[in-house]
Each structure stands twice: as C-alpha cells, then as structure tokens.
Amino acid sequence: DDELSVFAVLRGSLVAALDDTLLRFRQQYGRLRPFMKLPEDLDAEFAAVRDALGTIAELHRRRNYRPIADTIHELLERTRAHAGFAFRKGGERVLANVYRLADLARSFEIGGGATSFRAFVEYLESEYEGSDQSEAPVLEQEGGGVRLMTVHRAKGLEFPVAILADLTAKLSHDGAERYMAPERRLCAQKLIGCAPWEVLAHDEEERKEDEEEAVRVAYVAATRARDLLVVTAIGEKEHEGGWLSPLYDALYPERERWRRAGAAPGCPKFGAATVLNRPPELPEETSVRPGLHAPRAGSHEVVWFDPAALRLEAEHAEGTENEQVLRGSPDAAAEGIAKYEAWRAERETRIAEGGVPRLRVVTAERLARCEEGEDIAVETVTFEGEQGRPGGRRFGRIVHDVLEAVVRVDEVDALAAVCGKEHGAGEQECAAAASVVRGVLDWLGREMRGMVERHREWPVMVRLEDGRVVDGRIDLAWSDGARWTVVDYKTDRRERRNIAQVRAYGLAVRLATGMPVRCVVLEV
C-alpha cells in the first residue's frame, strides 16, 4: 500500500516523470521508496524520479515538526500542483477543496488533535467513513458541475437548476415495514420477510402515512430549484406509483390537450413527440406534444422537451480544460517560465518585507534608556514603613490595586481586605498594605494642593527618535495648571533604579500637553 501511495504521488503530481519512466525505474531498482539510496551515476532519465523521492523524504522527515497545513502547501508548491488541479474539469472546485484540506488541518491542530501527521490522516479517514457529509462543501453552487444527492440531503439548499431523476423509484413501500405505538412502548418491525401481527393489522394506516411522507419529500425536491426545475416523465402515460406522481397534476395537461402545444421560448425547434423511440406497431402518436403547456393544476406553464433535440451521442469530454494554454513553442515556454520565476521572486520579496514590523513596540518597564527625556527631573520619595513590613510581588499588587481604587481615607481598610483576598493574602499583609496606602495618601494630600486635573492608571504611548514606540500605563499624574507631576509607584528597594520608565511617561505627557513635567518615583 505504501508503494502504491508513493507511485500515485509521483504519477499524479510530478509531470516531469512519465509513466514509462516510472515503470522502467521500478523494474531496474525494484521499489519506489523515498529513503532508498540511489547510485551517484544515476541515469539522467531518472533524475525527476530521484528529485520526487527526495521531496517526499524531506516532507516525511519534517512532517511532525511543523504545522500540517505547511506540509500540504509545501507539497503543492514543490510539485506546482495548483496548475494541474486548475486545468482539470471543474478545476476551480478541485483547487478550492484542496485548500479546504489545509483549512481542516488548521482546525484539527487548533482543536488539540494534532499529535502527529498520521493522526490527521486517520482523522480524515474517519470523517470519510463516518461523516454524514458526502460531498465537498466548497463552491458547490458557484462552480460549474453537477451534484448528485438524495432529497433528504438537499433540504435547506437551493440551486439554479434542479433535476428530479429516477421516476421509477416507488412512492411508498409494498406494505408496512414497521408499526410504532409509543404509548404502549411498542415497536414492531418486519424482519426477513416475516411481519408481526401488529404490523399486518395496521398495514393500511402505515401505508397512508408513508404516502403522505412521500408527498412531502416530493414537495421538498420540487422547491430546491431557484430558476429551473427539470422533472423526468413519460410522454405517453403517467407512471403510477412513482415518487414523482404527486407532481403529475402540475406537469401533465388535460388529456384532450396533450397534442396541443404552444411555442416554447428559448428552446430549439421541437418535433412532434416526447417519446424518442416509438415501437413500430404503434403508428399513431399519442404522447404529449413537445412545447408549452398549461398543466391540470396551477397557473404556471410547463415546457415538455423533445428528447430528439438533445445531443445524446455527444462525446464525453475528459481530462484537461483549456489545453491551448499548455501548447506553444519552446521559446514561449521559456518566456513563460521566466515570467513565473520573476513573479515568484517578487512575491517572496513582498512577503519578506511584509514580515518586518513597521512599529517596534517596547513596554515602558523594559526600556533601558530614554534619551529624549534625559532633561526631565526625576525625584525619588521613599516611605520607610514599619519594621518587618511584608514585601514581594503580591504585596506590591495589593498596594497598587488599593491606590488605583481609593477615593477617601476611610475606604482604605475595606479595599485592602478585598484586594488582599483577591491575591490570597493574610490579614497581617492586608493591614500592612493599608498602612502604606494611608501614608501615601497623606503625602499626596500635601503635594496635590491646587490640583486642576488628575489621572490614575493613565495609558500612554510615545514614539522615540529611533522609531521605537513605548507603551505603558502611568500610576498617577496630576496638573496644577502650570506643570504636570507623574508618579510611578515602586514597592521594592534598590540602590540604583532604572528611571527610564518614568522618564518615558514624562516625555509622553510633555509631548501631549506641551507643559513642563516633574517625575516622582514613589518607593512605598
């Protein structure tokens, strides 16, 4: 099976390797194995086979170390299979469904099922075996092609043209197959030709329900067409018991008008019969005459088509569409390849350029230096606090959260308890945080006299001269109308502190307001 799969890939995807070349290669070297060692003096005829086996081997080695969709796209790119798919009959649908396979691979990986490439293949096999969806879901209505499906599968879908075929299918079963009585918790089923008495006793009732369901199915089928509905029928008589019989009143004219037909607009010139091959012992034509008719029921019009006007013996087209595109002189082919290579090189260049970010964003906390803000004065204010006061990241978060939300001093204890509970702190740590916040509020109360504007947790962004964009959030900033004061809270102690962060904040405020700025690092 593996050898046949390799053979299929080589034959289907690599145009350079012809069938006879592949067969000669196998005859000489035994098998088509991607990892087989080939001699250095390999015949030039087998160069394409060697390259193909090398491609498969490389894809195989890396299949579990990169996204599955990348492996699929790499195979398509290496073999230039896009053109091969596109030139097939209905190529736009084929190519779209190939890309659909890549989308399935991404969904499979996002869903956590991507343990290996083999797992994805097994997933596709299980979907093929057990999925209710029998047709590819891509470009079904837009693409040029025919979908063959049951009426039940067509529910909810619409098509420009719908053809109701197989008029010999029965309207209902020959006798009831089962009888169900939920109130009695009874299900009687016909089995291997034998029917329980309950099924026989309710045969007529079940047959009637079966016919009613068949009528509903015929209605669903007839309403799938958006522009044109084509129904198969017999021109000489109504086929009784068929699944299309509920539509006959909307198809057949009155019996005395069968041979009276009007001109059918948009149709070819019709003959006199809707029966293609008439038995010689029936010389008189009795079929519905081809043309425009008024049916027995409804105000619509029906065109009965002349089967003799169809090209029934037309040769079925297979293989490649637009073959003229593939023909041409060697010079034209070389020119086309050169254009393709130029286009691909330009595409790769654009992709590489597009992969370079236009903005280099850095967070203010990671900024090592802010040269544009060197002239901004930075003051450090330190609160000594109580001996043995807690520290660390959690304590700092509690202090920050309380300072962010507090409005009045009498709220500090309650906020510290709530924020401490959120971070999993004990009562002692919450009490220490509340004490620190009260000290900060006392200092701020003295500093912020004459304040006219204030912001807490103020998001800012500033572009430096080297092109970097600094993104951050100011803990506290206020203005007295003459200058701005920017405060950055710190709950740790350091002999040498990097003040580039607070200077970047000050630079952002100065550029935004046009006012002088004072920066304060508040060690709490």
PDB file of N, CA and C in Angstrom, residues 36-81:
ATOM      1  N   MET A  36      15.287   5.304  -0.265  1.00  0.00           N
ATOM      2  CA  MET A  36      16.216   4.361  -0.885  1.00  0.00           C
ATOM      3  C   MET A  36      17.467   5.103  -1.375  1.00  0.00           C
ATOM      4  N   LYS A  37      18.611   4.447  -1.271  1.00  0.00           N
ATOM      5  CA  LYS A  37      19.869   5.028  -1.719  1.00  0.00           C
ATOM      6  C   LYS A  37      20.052   4.736  -3.204  1.00  0.00           C
ATOM      7  N   LEU A  38      20.268   5.787  -3.955  1.00  0.00           N
ATOM      8  CA  LEU A  38      20.426   5.662  -5.397  1.00  0.00           C
ATOM      9  C   LEU A  38      21.895   5.869  -5.773  1.00  0.00           C
ATOM     10  N   PRO A  39      22.352   5.248  -6.823  1.00  0.00           N
ATOM     11  CA  PRO A  39      23.764   5.396  -7.218  1.00  0.00           C
ATOM     12  C   PRO A  39      24.079   6.809  -7.684  1.00  0.00           C
ATOM     13  N   GLU A  40      25.348   7.176  -7.553  1.00  0.00           N
ATOM     14  CA  GLU A  40      25.781   8.509  -7.964  1.00  0.00           C
ATOM     15  C   GLU A  40      25.633   8.709  -9.467  1.00  0.00           C
ATOM     16  N   ASP A  41      25.878   7.642 -10.226  1.00  0.00           N
ATOM     17  CA  ASP A  41      25.804   7.751 -11.686  1.00  0.00           C
ATOM     18  C   ASP A  41      24.418   7.368 -12.199  1.00  0.00           C
ATOM     19  N   LEU A  42      23.396   7.828 -11.533  1.00  0.00           N
ATOM     20  CA  LEU A  42      22.023   7.518 -11.921  1.00  0.00           C
ATOM     21  C   LEU A  42      21.746   8.045 -13.324  1.00  0.00           C
ATOM     22  N   ASP A  43      21.025   7.259 -14.092  1.00  0.00           N
ATOM     23  CA  ASP A  43      20.676   7.649 -15.458  1.00  0.00           C
ATOM     24  C   ASP A  43      19.924   8.982 -15.430  1.00  0.00           C
ATOM     25  N   ALA A  44      20.266   9.861 -16.363  1.00  0.00           N
ATOM     26  CA  ALA A  44      19.625  11.186 -16.418  1.00  0.00           C
ATOM     27  C   ALA A  44      18.119  11.087 -16.586  1.00  0.00           C
ATOM     28  N   GLU A  45      17.660   9.979 -17.183  1.00  0.00           N
ATOM     29  CA  GLU A  45      16.215   9.804 -17.365  1.00  0.00           C
ATOM     30  C   GLU A  45      15.488   9.732 -16.028  1.00  0.00           C
ATOM     31  N   PHE A  46      16.183   9.242 -14.992  1.00  0.00           N
ATOM     32  CA  PHE A  46      15.554   9.057 -13.696  1.00  0.00           C
ATOM     33  C   PHE A  46      15.777  10.236 -12.744  1.00  0.00           C
ATOM     34  N   ALA A  47      16.289  11.344 -13.253  1.00  0.00           N
ATOM     35  CA  ALA A  47      16.572  12.497 -12.386  1.00  0.00           C
ATOM     36  C   ALA A  47      15.295  13.022 -11.737  1.00  0.00           C
ATOM     37  N   ALA A  48      14.213  13.094 -12.522  1.00  0.00           N
ATOM     38  CA  ALA A  48      12.951  13.607 -11.973  1.00  0.00           C
ATOM     39  C   ALA A  48      12.424  12.678 -10.883  1.00  0.00           C
ATOM     40  N   VAL A  49      12.592  11.361 -11.061  1.00  0.00           N
ATOM     41  CA  VAL A  49      12.138  10.406 -10.036  1.00  0.00           C
ATOM     42  C   VAL A  49      12.944  10.589  -8.754  1.00  0.00           C
ATOM     43  N   ARG A  50      14.268  10.751  -8.910  1.00  0.00           N
ATOM     44  CA  ARG A  50      15.115  10.973  -7.739  1.00  0.00           C
ATOM     45  C   ARG A  50      14.694  12.243  -6.999  1.00  0.00           C
ATOM     46  N   ASP A  51      14.439  13.321  -7.737  1.00  0.00           N
ATOM     47  CA  ASP A  51      14.015  14.569  -7.102  1.00  0.00           C
ATOM     48  C   ASP A  51      12.677  14.395  -6.387  1.00  0.00           C
ATOM     49  N   ALA A  52      11.779  13.646  -7.013  1.00  0.00           N
ATOM     50  CA  ALA A  52      10.467  13.429  -6.409  1.00  0.00           C
ATOM     51  C   ALA A  52      10.590  12.632  -5.119  1.00  0.00           C
ATOM     52  N   LEU A  53      11.391  11.565  -5.134  1.00  0.00           N
ATOM     53  CA  LEU A  53      11.596  10.763  -3.926  1.00  0.00           C
ATOM     54  C   LEU A  53      12.267  11.592  -2.837  1.00  0.00           C
ATOM     55  N   GLY A  54      13.194  12.470  -3.223  1.00  0.00           N
ATOM     56  CA  GLY A  54      13.840  13.345  -2.240  1.00  0.00           C
ATOM     57  C   GLY A  54      12.856  14.306  -1.606  1.00  0.00           C
ATOM     58  N   THR A  55      11.928  14.837  -2.422  1.00  0.00           N
ATOM     59  CA  THR A  55      10.901  15.738  -1.884  1.00  0.00           C
ATOM     60  C   THR A  55      10.016  15.027  -0.870  1.00  0.00           C
ATOM     61  N   ILE A  56       9.586  13.807  -1.229  1.00  0.00           N
ATOM     62  CA  ILE A  56       8.731  13.047  -0.314  1.00  0.00           C
ATOM     63  C   ILE A  56       9.480  12.728   0.974  1.00  0.00           C
ATOM     64  N   ALA A  57      10.762  12.360   0.852  1.00  0.00           N
ATOM     65  CA  ALA A  57      11.549  12.041   2.040  1.00  0.00           C
ATOM     66  C   ALA A  57      11.702  13.252   2.955  1.00  0.00           C
ATOM     67  N   GLU A  58      11.945  14.423   2.366  1.00  0.00           N
ATOM     68  CA  GLU A  58      12.108  15.631   3.177  1.00  0.00           C
ATOM     69  C   GLU A  58      10.803  16.002   3.877  1.00  0.00           C
ATOM     70  N   LEU A  59       9.709  15.915   3.142  1.00  0.00           N
ATOM     71  CA  LEU A  59       8.412  16.208   3.756  1.00  0.00           C
ATOM     72  C   LEU A  59       8.112  15.216   4.878  1.00  0.00           C
ATOM     73  N   HIS A  60       8.497  13.967   4.671  1.00  0.00           N
ATOM     74  CA  HIS A  60       8.250  12.942   5.681  1.00  0.00           C
ATOM     75  C   HIS A  60       9.059  13.213   6.949  1.00  0.00           C
ATOM     76  N   ARG A  61      10.318  13.595   6.800  1.00  0.00           N
ATOM     77  CA  ARG A  61      11.164  13.837   7.974  1.00  0.00           C
ATOM     78  C   ARG A  61      10.622  14.962   8.845  1.00  0.00           C
ATOM     79  N   ARG A  62      10.094  16.005   8.236  1.00  0.00           N
ATOM     80  CA  ARG A  62       9.690  17.199   8.980  1.00  0.00           C
ATOM     81  C   ARG A  62       8.190  17.259   9.240  1.00  0.00           C
ATOM     82  N   ARG A  63       7.472  16.191   8.925  1.00  0.00           N
ATOM     83  CA  ARG A  63       6.006  16.248   8.975  1.00  0.00           C
ATOM     84  C   ARG A  63       5.470  16.524  10.379  1.00  0.00           C
ATOM     85  N   ASN A  64       6.174  16.064  11.413  1.00  0.00           N
ATOM     86  CA  ASN A  64       5.698  16.239  12.786  1.00  0.00           C
ATOM     87  C   ASN A  64       6.372  17.393  13.511  1.00  0.00           C
ATOM     88  N   TYR A  65       7.146  18.192  12.771  1.00  0.00           N
ATOM     89  CA  TYR A  65       7.873  19.306  13.390  1.00  0.00           C
ATOM     90  C   TYR A  65       7.434  20.662  12.850  1.00  0.00           C
ATOM     91  N   ARG A  66       6.377  20.682  12.113  1.00  0.00           N
ATOM     92  CA  ARG A  66       5.835  21.941  11.614  1.00  0.00           C
ATOM     93  C   ARG A  66       4.342  21.775  11.426  1.00  0.00           C
ATOM     94  N   PRO A  67       3.591  22.874  11.251  1.00  0.00           N
ATOM     95  CA  PRO A  67       2.141  22.753  11.068  1.00  0.00           C
ATOM     96  C   PRO A  67       1.783  21.864   9.882  1.00  0.00           C
ATOM     97  N   ILE A  68       0.710  21.109  10.027  1.00  0.00           N
ATOM     98  CA  ILE A  68       0.280  20.192   8.975  1.00  0.00           C
ATOM     99  C   ILE A  68      -0.029  20.952   7.691  1.00  0.00           C
ATOM    100  N   ALA A  69      -0.677  22.108   7.819  1.00  0.00           N
ATOM    101  CA  ALA A  69      -1.023  22.895   6.628  1.00  0.00           C
ATOM    102  C   ALA A  69       0.226  23.321   5.870  1.00  0.00           C
ATOM    103  N   ASP A  70       1.338  23.567   6.584  1.00  0.00           N
ATOM    104  CA  ASP A  70       2.577  23.942   5.898  1.00  0.00           C
ATOM    105  C   ASP A  70       3.107  22.784   5.061  1.00  0.00           C
ATOM    106  N   THR A  71       2.975  21.564   5.572  1.00  0.00           N
ATOM    107  CA  THR A  71       3.416  20.403   4.797  1.00  0.00           C
ATOM    108  C   THR A  71       2.587  20.263   3.520  1.00  0.00           C
ATOM    109  N   ILE A  72       1.268  20.470   3.630  1.00  0.00           N
ATOM    110  CA  ILE A  72       0.400  20.376   2.459  1.00  0.00           C
ATOM    111  C   ILE A  72       0.764  21.446   1.427  1.00  0.00           C
ATOM    112  N   HIS A  73       0.944  22.684   1.891  1.00  0.00           N
ATOM    113  CA  HIS A  73       1.289  23.767   0.968  1.00  0.00           C
ATOM    114  C   HIS A  73       2.679  23.552   0.359  1.00  0.00           C
ATOM    115  N   GLU A  74       3.606  22.999   1.136  1.00  0.00           N
ATOM    116  CA  GLU A  74       4.931  22.732   0.602  1.00  0.00           C
ATOM    117  C   GLU A  74       4.871  21.701  -0.519  1.00  0.00           C
ATOM    118  N   LEU A  75       4.053  20.665  -0.340  1.00  0.00           N
ATOM    119  CA  LEU A  75       3.887  19.665  -1.402  1.00  0.00           C
ATOM    120  C   LEU A  75       3.304  20.307  -2.657  1.00  0.00           C
ATOM    121  N   LEU A  76       2.287  21.151  -2.495  1.00  0.00           N
ATOM    122  CA  LEU A  76       1.681  21.817  -3.648  1.00  0.00           C
ATOM    123  C   LEU A  76       2.680  22.728  -4.347  1.00  0.00           C
ATOM    124  N   GLU A  77       3.486  23.429  -3.549  1.00  0.00           N
ATOM    125  CA  GLU A  77       4.447  24.366  -4.124  1.00  0.00           C
ATOM    126  C   GLU A  77       5.572  23.631  -4.843  1.00  0.00           C
ATOM    127  N   ARG A  78       6.073  22.564  -4.246  1.00  0.00           N
ATOM    128  CA  ARG A  78       7.182  21.833  -4.849  1.00  0.00           C
ATOM    129  C   ARG A  78       6.771  21.197  -6.171  1.00  0.00           C
ATOM    130  N   THR A  79       5.564  20.682  -6.235  1.00  0.00           N
ATOM    131  CA  THR A  79       5.108  19.969  -7.430  1.00  0.00           C
ATOM    132  C   THR A  79       4.358  20.863  -8.403  1.00  0.00           C
ATOM    133  N   ARG A  80       4.136  22.120  -8.018  1.00  0.00           N
ATOM    134  CA  ARG A  80       3.344  23.057  -8.830  1.00  0.00           C
ATOM    135  C   ARG A  80       1.988  22.437  -9.197  1.00  0.00           C
ATOM    136  N   ALA A  81       1.403  21.766  -8.197  1.00  0.00           N
ATOM    137  CA  ALA A  81       0.147  21.053  -8.438  1.00  0.00           C
ATOM    138  C   ALA A  81      -1.031  21.998  -8.631  1.00  0.00           C
TER     139      ALA A  81
END
